[in-house]
PDB file of C-alpha atoms in Angstrom:
ATOM      1  CA  MET I   1     -47.944  22.796  -0.101  1.00  0.00           C
ATOM      2  CA  ASN I   2     -49.616  20.679  -2.768  1.00  0.00           C
ATOM      3  CA  PRO I   3     -49.689  16.824  -1.826  1.00  0.00           C
ATOM      4  CA  ASP I   4     -49.742  15.619  -5.384  1.00  0.00           C
ATOM      5  CA  PHE I   5     -46.775  16.842  -6.420  1.00  0.00           C
ATOM      6  CA  GLY I   6     -43.141  16.853  -4.634  1.00  0.00           C
ATOM      7  CA  LEU I   7     -40.833  14.308  -3.319  1.00  0.00           C
ATOM      8  CA  VAL I   8     -43.160  12.278  -1.424  1.00  0.00           C
ATOM      9  CA  HIS I   9     -45.095  11.987  -4.246  1.00  0.00           C
ATOM     10  CA  LEU I  10     -42.557  11.099  -6.494  1.00  0.00           C
ATOM     11  CA  TRP I  11     -41.747   8.478  -4.007  1.00  0.00           C
ATOM     12  CA  GLY I  12     -45.078   7.170  -3.672  1.00  0.00           C
ATOM     13  CA  GLN I  13     -46.357   6.603  -7.135  1.00  0.00           C
ATOM     14  CA  GLY I  14     -42.779   5.656  -8.403  1.00  0.00           C
ATOM     15  CA  ASP I  15     -41.756   1.615  -9.102  1.00  0.00           C
ATOM     16  CA  LEU I  16     -39.190  -0.285  -8.092  1.00  0.00           C
ATOM     17  CA  VAL I  17     -36.496   1.189 -10.436  1.00  0.00           C
ATOM     18  CA  THR I  18     -37.563   4.433  -9.604  1.00  0.00           C
ATOM     19  CA  ARG I  19     -36.719   4.171  -6.116  1.00  0.00           C
ATOM     20  CA  ALA I  20     -34.028   1.933  -6.557  1.00  0.00           C
ATOM     21  CA  VAL I  21     -32.670   4.906  -8.597  1.00  0.00           C
ATOM     22  CA  ALA I  22     -33.206   7.476  -5.692  1.00  0.00           C
ATOM     23  CA  ILE I  23     -31.844   5.578  -3.273  1.00  0.00           C
ATOM     24  CA  LEU I  24     -28.792   5.004  -5.588  1.00  0.00           C
ATOM     25  CA  LEU I  25     -28.262   8.418  -5.864  1.00  0.00           C
ATOM     26  CA  LEU I  26     -28.440   8.853  -2.218  1.00  0.00           C
ATOM     27  CA  GLY I  27     -25.805   6.777  -1.190  1.00  0.00           C
ATOM     28  CA  MET I  28     -23.277   8.102  -4.056  1.00  0.00           C
ATOM     29  CA  SER I  29     -24.271  11.116  -2.028  1.00  0.00           C
ATOM     30  CA  LEU I  30     -23.377  10.254   1.259  1.00  0.00           C
ATOM     31  CA  ALA I  31     -20.790   8.443   0.400  1.00  0.00           C
ATOM     32  CA  SER I  32     -19.099  11.591  -1.905  1.00  0.00           C
ATOM     33  CA  TRP I  33     -19.821  14.439   1.231  1.00  0.00           C
ATOM     34  CA  MET I  34     -17.724  11.239   3.113  1.00  0.00           C
ATOM     35  CA  VAL I  35     -15.026  11.579   1.005  1.00  0.00           C
ATOM     36  CA  ILE I  36     -15.310  15.190   1.012  1.00  0.00           C
ATOM     37  CA  VAL I  37     -15.085  15.640   4.825  1.00  0.00           C
ATOM     38  CA  MET I  38     -12.188  12.910   5.810  1.00  0.00           C
ATOM     39  CA  LYS I  39     -10.242  13.559   2.519  1.00  0.00           C
ATOM     40  CA  ALA I  40     -10.490  18.043   3.996  1.00  0.00           C
ATOM     41  CA  LEU I  41      -9.558  17.330   7.842  1.00  0.00           C
ATOM     42  CA  ASP I  42      -6.659  15.211   6.504  1.00  0.00           C
ATOM     43  CA  LEU I  43      -5.488  18.197   4.050  1.00  0.00           C
ATOM     44  CA  ARG I  44      -5.868  20.324   7.238  1.00  0.00           C
ATOM     45  CA  ARG I  45      -4.312  18.399   9.300  1.00  0.00           C
ATOM     46  CA  HIS I  46      -0.807  17.583   6.905  1.00  0.00           C
ATOM     47  CA  ALA I  47      -1.184  21.722   6.960  1.00  0.00           C
ATOM     48  CA  SER I  48      -0.316  21.805  10.529  1.00  0.00           C
ATOM     49  CA  GLN I  49       2.404  19.497  10.220  1.00  0.00           C
ATOM     50  CA  ALA I  50       3.987  20.995   7.659  1.00  0.00           C
ATOM     51  CA  ARG I  51       4.262  23.954   9.441  1.00  0.00           C
ATOM     52  CA  GLN I  52       6.889  21.959  12.169  1.00  0.00           C
ATOM     53  CA  ILE I  53       9.052  21.801   9.212  1.00  0.00           C
ATOM     54  CA  GLU I  54      11.341  24.849  10.060  1.00  0.00           C
ATOM     55  CA  SER I  55      11.108  23.703  13.717  1.00  0.00           C
ATOM     56  CA  PHE I  56      12.737  20.762  12.387  1.00  0.00           C
ATOM     57  CA  TRP I  57      15.608  22.318  10.637  1.00  0.00           C
ATOM     58  CA  HIS I  58      16.320  24.127  13.985  1.00  0.00           C
ATOM     59  CA  ALA I  59      16.465  21.073  16.546  1.00  0.00           C
ATOM     60  CA  ALA I  60      19.645  20.087  18.083  1.00  0.00           C
ATOM     61  CA  ASP I  61      19.828  16.996  16.198  1.00  0.00           C
ATOM     62  CA  PHE I  62      17.799  14.624  14.180  1.00  0.00           C
ATOM     63  CA  ALA I  63      15.779  12.809  16.740  1.00  0.00           C
ATOM     64  CA  ASP I  64      15.145  16.619  18.461  1.00  0.00           C
ATOM     65  CA  GLY I  65      13.727  17.672  15.178  1.00  0.00           C
ATOM     66  CA  LEU I  66      11.729  14.313  14.610  1.00  0.00           C
ATOM     67  CA  SER I  67      10.108  14.693  17.868  1.00  0.00           C
ATOM     68  CA  LYS I  68       9.262  18.616  16.497  1.00  0.00           C
ATOM     69  CA  LEU I  69       7.039  16.419  13.404  1.00  0.00           C
ATOM     70  CA  GLY I  70       4.965  15.002  16.422  1.00  0.00           C
ATOM     71  CA  THR I  71       4.320  10.739  16.719  1.00  0.00           C
ATOM     72  CA  ASP I  72       1.329  10.902  14.170  1.00  0.00           C
ATOM     73  CA  PRO I  73       2.405   7.775  12.165  1.00  0.00           C
ATOM     74  CA  ALA I  74       0.463   9.295   8.961  1.00  0.00           C
ATOM     75  CA  ASN I  75       2.421  12.121   8.954  1.00  0.00           C
ATOM     76  CA  PRO I  76       4.015  11.948   5.833  1.00  0.00           C
ATOM     77  CA  PHE I  77       6.531  14.443   6.310  1.00  0.00           C
ATOM     78  CA  ARG I  78       8.014  12.484   9.783  1.00  0.00           C
ATOM     79  CA  ALA I  79       8.019   9.185   7.445  1.00  0.00           C
ATOM     80  CA  LEU I  80       9.767  11.237   5.175  1.00  0.00           C
ATOM     81  CA  ALA I  81      12.275  12.097   7.451  1.00  0.00           C
ATOM     82  CA  LEU I  82      12.195   8.383   9.028  1.00  0.00           C
ATOM     83  CA  GLU I  83      13.321   6.879   5.287  1.00  0.00           C
ATOM     84  CA  GLY I  84      16.122   9.126   5.069  1.00  0.00           C
ATOM     85  CA  ARG I  85      17.971   7.860   8.241  1.00  0.00           C
ATOM     86  CA  GLU I  86      17.129   4.710   7.886  1.00  0.00           C
ATOM     87  CA  ALA I  87      18.708   3.942   4.125  1.00  0.00           C
ATOM     88  CA  ALA I  88      21.665   6.353   5.392  1.00  0.00           C
ATOM     89  CA  ALA I  89      21.893   4.125   8.036  1.00  0.00           C
ATOM     90  CA  HIS I  90      21.278   1.002   5.985  1.00  0.00           C
ATOM     91  CA  HIS I  91      24.140   2.163   3.050  1.00  0.00           C
ATOM     92  CA  HIS I  92      26.832   2.701   5.676  1.00  0.00           C
ATOM     93  CA  SER I  93      26.627  -0.539   7.441  1.00  0.00           C
ATOM     94  CA  GLN I  94      26.228  -2.246   4.112  1.00  0.00           C
ATOM     95  CA  GLN I  95      29.669  -1.627   2.428  1.00  0.00           C
ATOM     96  CA  GLN I  96      28.564  -3.941  -0.379  1.00  0.00           C
ATOM     97  CA  LEU I  97      26.350  -1.050  -1.699  1.00  0.00           C
ATOM     98  CA  HIS I  98      28.940   1.055  -2.183  1.00  0.00           C
ATOM     99  CA  ASP I  99      30.006  -1.209  -5.351  1.00  0.00           C
ATOM    100  CA  SER I 100      26.294  -0.748  -7.031  1.00  0.00           C
ATOM    101  CA  LEU I 101      24.353   2.044  -5.638  1.00  0.00           C
ATOM    102  CA  ASP I 102      26.057   5.704  -4.074  1.00  0.00           C
ATOM    103  CA  ALA I 103      24.699   7.181  -1.258  1.00  0.00           C
ATOM    104  CA  SER I 104      23.130   9.626  -3.198  1.00  0.00           C
ATOM    105  CA  GLU I 105      20.935   7.440  -5.866  1.00  0.00           C
ATOM    106  CA  TRP I 106      20.138   5.103  -2.828  1.00  0.00           C
ATOM    107  CA  LEU I 107      18.381   7.923  -1.121  1.00  0.00           C
ATOM    108  CA  THR I 108      16.779   9.550  -3.573  1.00  0.00           C
ATOM    109  CA  ARG I 109      15.101   6.042  -4.813  1.00  0.00           C
ATOM    110  CA  THR I 110      14.286   5.783  -0.678  1.00  0.00           C
ATOM    111  CA  LEU I 111      12.891   9.044  -0.292  1.00  0.00           C
ATOM    112  CA  ARG I 112      10.868   8.966  -3.474  1.00  0.00           C
ATOM    113  CA  ASN I 113       8.778   5.624  -2.265  1.00  0.00           C
ATOM    114  CA  SER I 114       8.041   7.634   0.722  1.00  0.00           C
ATOM    115  CA  ILE I 115       6.801  10.180  -1.662  1.00  0.00           C
ATOM    116  CA  ASP I 116       4.783   7.790  -3.679  1.00  0.00           C
ATOM    117  CA  GLU I 117       3.463   5.856  -0.546  1.00  0.00           C
ATOM    118  CA  SER I 118       2.247   9.234   0.803  1.00  0.00           C
ATOM    119  CA  THR I 119       0.836  10.436  -2.696  1.00  0.00           C
ATOM    120  CA  ALA I 120      -0.796   7.178  -2.882  1.00  0.00           C
ATOM    121  CA  ARG I 121      -2.867   7.717   0.348  1.00  0.00           C
ATOM    122  CA  LEU I 122      -3.209  11.276  -0.044  1.00  0.00           C
ATOM    123  CA  GLN I 123      -5.321  10.164  -3.521  1.00  0.00           C
ATOM    124  CA  GLY I 124      -6.986   7.593  -1.484  1.00  0.00           C
ATOM    125  CA  GLY I 125     -11.003   8.191  -2.498  1.00  0.00           C
ATOM    126  CA  LEU I 126     -10.151  10.404  -5.021  1.00  0.00           C
ATOM    127  CA  ALA I 127     -11.475   7.639  -7.442  1.00  0.00           C
ATOM    128  CA  VAL I 128     -14.467   7.446  -5.960  1.00  0.00           C
ATOM    129  CA  LEU I 129     -15.297  11.133  -6.201  1.00  0.00           C
ATOM    130  CA  ALA I 130     -14.642  10.756  -9.824  1.00  0.00           C
ATOM    131  CA  SER I 131     -16.949   8.428 -10.274  1.00  0.00           C
ATOM    132  CA  VAL I 132     -19.959  10.089  -8.485  1.00  0.00           C
ATOM    133  CA  GLY I 133     -19.266  13.554 -11.095  1.00  0.00           C
ATOM    134  CA  SER I 134     -19.036  11.561 -13.854  1.00  0.00           C
ATOM    135  CA  THR I 135     -22.261   9.150 -13.493  1.00  0.00           C
ATOM    136  CA  ALA I 136     -24.387  10.580 -11.183  1.00  0.00           C
ATOM    137  CA  PRO I 137     -25.784  12.656 -14.030  1.00  0.00           C
ATOM    138  CA  PHE I 138     -26.659   9.788 -16.151  1.00  0.00           C
ATOM    139  CA  VAL I 139     -28.005   8.405 -13.033  1.00  0.00           C
ATOM    140  CA  GLY I 140     -30.327  10.742 -12.315  1.00  0.00           C
ATOM    141  CA  LEU I 141     -31.137  10.422 -16.842  1.00  0.00           C
ATOM    142  CA  PHE I 142     -31.809   7.151 -16.440  1.00  0.00           C
ATOM    143  CA  GLY I 143     -33.974   7.818 -13.981  1.00  0.00           C
ATOM    144  CA  THR I 144     -35.967  10.474 -15.581  1.00  0.00           C
ATOM    145  CA  VAL I 145     -36.783   8.458 -18.474  1.00  0.00           C
ATOM    146  CA  TRP I 146     -37.594   5.899 -16.879  1.00  0.00           C
ATOM    147  CA  GLY I 147     -39.800   8.125 -14.487  1.00  0.00           C
ATOM    148  CA  ILE I 148     -41.225  10.076 -17.692  1.00  0.00           C
ATOM    149  CA  TYR I 149     -41.927   6.561 -19.408  1.00  0.00           C
ATOM    150  CA  HIS I 150     -43.802   5.079 -16.152  1.00  0.00           C
ATOM    151  CA  ALA I 151     -46.118   8.006 -16.188  1.00  0.00           C
ATOM    152  CA  LEU I 152     -47.189   7.977 -19.617  1.00  0.00           C
ATOM    153  CA  LEU I 153     -47.813   4.521 -19.170  1.00  0.00           C
ATOM    154  CA  SER I 154     -49.806   5.937 -15.989  1.00  0.00           C
ATOM    155  CA  ILE I 155     -51.884   8.677 -18.317  1.00  0.00           C
ATOM    156  CA  SER I 156     -52.508   6.240 -21.048  1.00  0.00           C
ATOM    157  CA  ALA I 157     -54.474   3.595 -18.854  1.00  0.00           C
ATOM    158  CA  ALA I 158     -56.179   6.923 -17.231  1.00  0.00           C
ATOM    159  CA  GLY I 159     -56.823   7.837 -21.080  1.00  0.00           C
ATOM    160  CA  GLN I 160     -56.758  11.418 -20.245  1.00  0.00           C
ATOM    161  CA  ALA I 161     -53.642  13.189 -21.372  1.00  0.00           C
ATOM    162  CA  THR I 162     -54.903  17.306 -20.605  1.00  0.00           C
ATOM    163  CA  ILE I 163     -51.553  19.319 -19.575  1.00  0.00           C
ATOM    164  CA  ASP I 164     -52.423  19.504 -15.862  1.00  0.00           C
ATOM    165  CA  LYS I 165     -52.307  15.919 -16.160  1.00  0.00           C
ATOM    166  CA  VAL I 166     -48.940  15.293 -18.389  1.00  0.00           C
ATOM    167  CA  ALA I 167     -47.021  18.714 -16.323  1.00  0.00           C
ATOM    168  CA  GLY I 168     -47.362  17.036 -12.778  1.00  0.00           C
ATOM    169  CA  PRO I 169     -45.824  12.996 -13.171  1.00  0.00           C
ATOM    170  CA  ILE I 170     -43.814  14.526 -16.367  1.00  0.00           C
ATOM    171  CA  GLY I 171     -42.376  17.958 -13.927  1.00  0.00           C
ATOM    172  CA  GLU I 172     -41.780  14.996 -11.212  1.00  0.00           C
ATOM    173  CA  ALA I 173     -39.856  12.583 -13.150  1.00  0.00           C
ATOM    174  CA  LEU I 174     -37.414  15.391 -14.263  1.00  0.00           C
ATOM    175  CA  VAL I 175     -36.890  15.777 -10.827  1.00  0.00           C
ATOM    176  CA  MET I 176     -34.343  12.744 -11.274  1.00  0.00           C
ATOM    177  CA  THR I 177     -32.146  15.354 -13.589  1.00  0.00           C
ATOM    178  CA  ALA I 178     -32.016  17.789 -10.806  1.00  0.00           C
ATOM    179  CA  LEU I 179     -31.372  15.325  -8.098  1.00  0.00           C
ATOM    180  CA  GLY I 180     -28.691  13.348 -10.377  1.00  0.00           C
ATOM    181  CA  LEU I 181     -26.930  17.514 -11.506  1.00  0.00           C
ATOM    182  CA  ALA I 182     -27.199  18.260  -7.134  1.00  0.00           C
ATOM    183  CA  VAL I 183     -25.148  14.854  -6.415  1.00  0.00           C
ATOM    184  CA  ALA I 184     -22.543  15.602  -8.973  1.00  0.00           C
ATOM    185  CA  ILE I 185     -21.829  18.615  -8.873  1.00  0.00           C
ATOM    186  CA  PRO I 186     -20.520  18.570  -5.498  1.00  0.00           C
ATOM    187  CA  ALA I 187     -18.131  15.889  -5.890  1.00  0.00           C
ATOM    188  CA  VAL I 188     -16.881  17.469  -8.992  1.00  0.00           C
ATOM    189  CA  LEU I 189     -16.049  20.498  -6.777  1.00  0.00           C
ATOM    190  CA  GLY I 190     -14.851  18.253  -4.044  1.00  0.00           C
ATOM    191  CA  TYR I 191     -13.051  17.149  -5.980  1.00  0.00           C
ATOM    192  CA  ASN I 192     -10.721  19.816  -7.821  1.00  0.00           C
ATOM    193  CA  ALA I 193     -10.585  20.779  -4.644  1.00  0.00           C
ATOM    194  CA  LEU I 194      -9.145  17.934  -2.951  1.00  0.00           C
ATOM    195  CA  VAL I 195      -6.253  17.710  -6.154  1.00  0.00           C
ATOM    196  CA  ARG I 196      -5.306  20.642  -5.754  1.00  0.00           C
ATOM    197  CA  GLY I 197      -4.998  20.507  -1.883  1.00  0.00           C
ATOM    198  CA  ASN I 198      -2.679  17.507  -2.685  1.00  0.00           C
ATOM    199  CA  LYS I 199      -1.210  19.269  -5.245  1.00  0.00           C
ATOM    200  CA  GLY I 200       0.680  21.908  -2.162  1.00  0.00           C
ATOM    201  CA  VAL I 201       1.143  19.172   0.115  1.00  0.00           C
ATOM    202  CA  LEU I 202       3.560  17.142  -2.278  1.00  0.00           C
ATOM    203  CA  ASN I 203       4.671  20.045  -3.286  1.00  0.00           C
ATOM    204  CA  LYS I 204       6.111  20.538   0.580  1.00  0.00           C
ATOM    205  CA  LEU I 205       7.106  16.977   1.055  1.00  0.00           C
ATOM    206  CA  ASN I 206       9.645  17.527  -2.607  1.00  0.00           C
ATOM    207  CA  ARG I 207      10.478  20.260  -0.885  1.00  0.00           C
ATOM    208  CA  PHE I 208      11.262  18.369   2.321  1.00  0.00           C
ATOM    209  CA  ALA I 209      12.773  15.292   0.580  1.00  0.00           C
ATOM    210  CA  HIS I 210      15.250  17.772  -1.679  1.00  0.00           C
ATOM    211  CA  ASP I 211      16.345  18.911   1.821  1.00  0.00           C
ATOM    212  CA  LEU I 212      16.931  16.114   3.789  1.00  0.00           C
ATOM    213  CA  HIS I 213      18.315  14.764  -0.112  1.00  0.00           C
ATOM    214  CA  ALA I 214      21.271  17.239   1.044  1.00  0.00           C
ATOM    215  CA  TYR I 215      21.471  16.888   4.828  1.00  0.00           C
ATOM    216  CA  PHE I 216      21.996  12.715   4.243  1.00  0.00           C
ATOM    217  CA  VAL I 217      24.342  13.282   1.431  1.00  0.00           C
ATOM    218  CA  THR I 218      26.523  16.502   2.317  1.00  0.00           C
ATOM    219  CA  GLY I 219      25.484  17.258   6.620  1.00  0.00           C
ATOM    220  CA  SER I 220      23.672  20.264   6.356  1.00  0.00           C
ATOM    221  CA  ARG I 221      20.868  21.665   4.029  1.00  0.00           C
ATOM    222  CA  ILE I 222      20.982  23.385   1.153  1.00  0.00           C
ATOM    223  CA  SER I 223      17.702  25.646   1.608  1.00  0.00           C
ATOM    224  CA  ALA I 224      18.748  27.681   4.940  1.00  0.00           C
ATOM    225  CA  GLY I 225      15.048  29.905   5.044  1.00  0.00           C
ATOM    226  CA  ALA I 226      14.874  33.690   5.143  1.00  0.00           C
ATOM    227  CA  ASP I 227      16.887  33.612   7.808  1.00  0.00           C
ATOM    228  CA  ASN I 228      19.838  32.034   6.617  1.00  0.00           C
ATOM    229  CA  LYS I 229      19.941  30.887  10.720  1.00  0.00           C
ATOM    230  CA  VAL I 230      19.244  27.300  10.428  1.00  0.00           C
ATOM    231  CA  VAL I 231      21.348  25.442  13.522  1.00  0.00           C
ATOM    232  CA  PRO I 232      23.516  21.792  11.198  1.00  0.00           C
ATOM    233  CA  MET I 233      21.595  19.395  13.071  1.00  0.00           C
ATOM    234  CA  LYS I 234      23.686  16.295  14.413  1.00  0.00           C
ATOM    235  CA  LYS I 235      23.141  12.810  12.658  1.00  0.00           C
ATOM    236  CA  GLY I 236      22.932  11.315  15.977  1.00  0.00           C
ATOM    237  CA  VAL I 237      18.926   8.609  16.540  1.00  0.00           C
TER     238      VAL I 237
END
């Protein structure tokens, strides 16, 4: 490889602005990949937790069902069940609530608040990907414009404008645009994939909340599943 061309040469001949743009793009890339990997691992864990829902409904009582959901405090399904149980217990112990808010509405609000908190946690970090995906191409384009300007000044100072003297510096400056795209494309694809994964988790949370609401209000789950053999759980703690 010709040592007079490439990223190493671009870094060597670049000024402070060019190097700052390159470092900024590198930082944006690292941040986006960290978010993608961490959120992908979270989605994988939530998918595993969602598979325990049927075990929860087949438990002998509520306490046994909670144990089947695991002990992870970050489990949104376990948090939803705990919030529902505490809301039901609070409503039954506070008789004055019956005058202003019935059990169904009270449980609906509590479960909705729990889902909103889980939604906020699921969406954490997505703003980073959205920002990187939308700004990285323009950061790279700025680096290209500045690099071309810097290269033209160097060529003008040298007094030579032949094609072999122009193509190298200009081509290396255009690499900044490619770097911007290389940073932005994974961020955009990762954002779309994570949004789709979060939507699947939230759909399962909403169905679980619907069944929990029916359980605490009527004492049984509405959708018993395909086998229709769900054991009615006791409401013991």
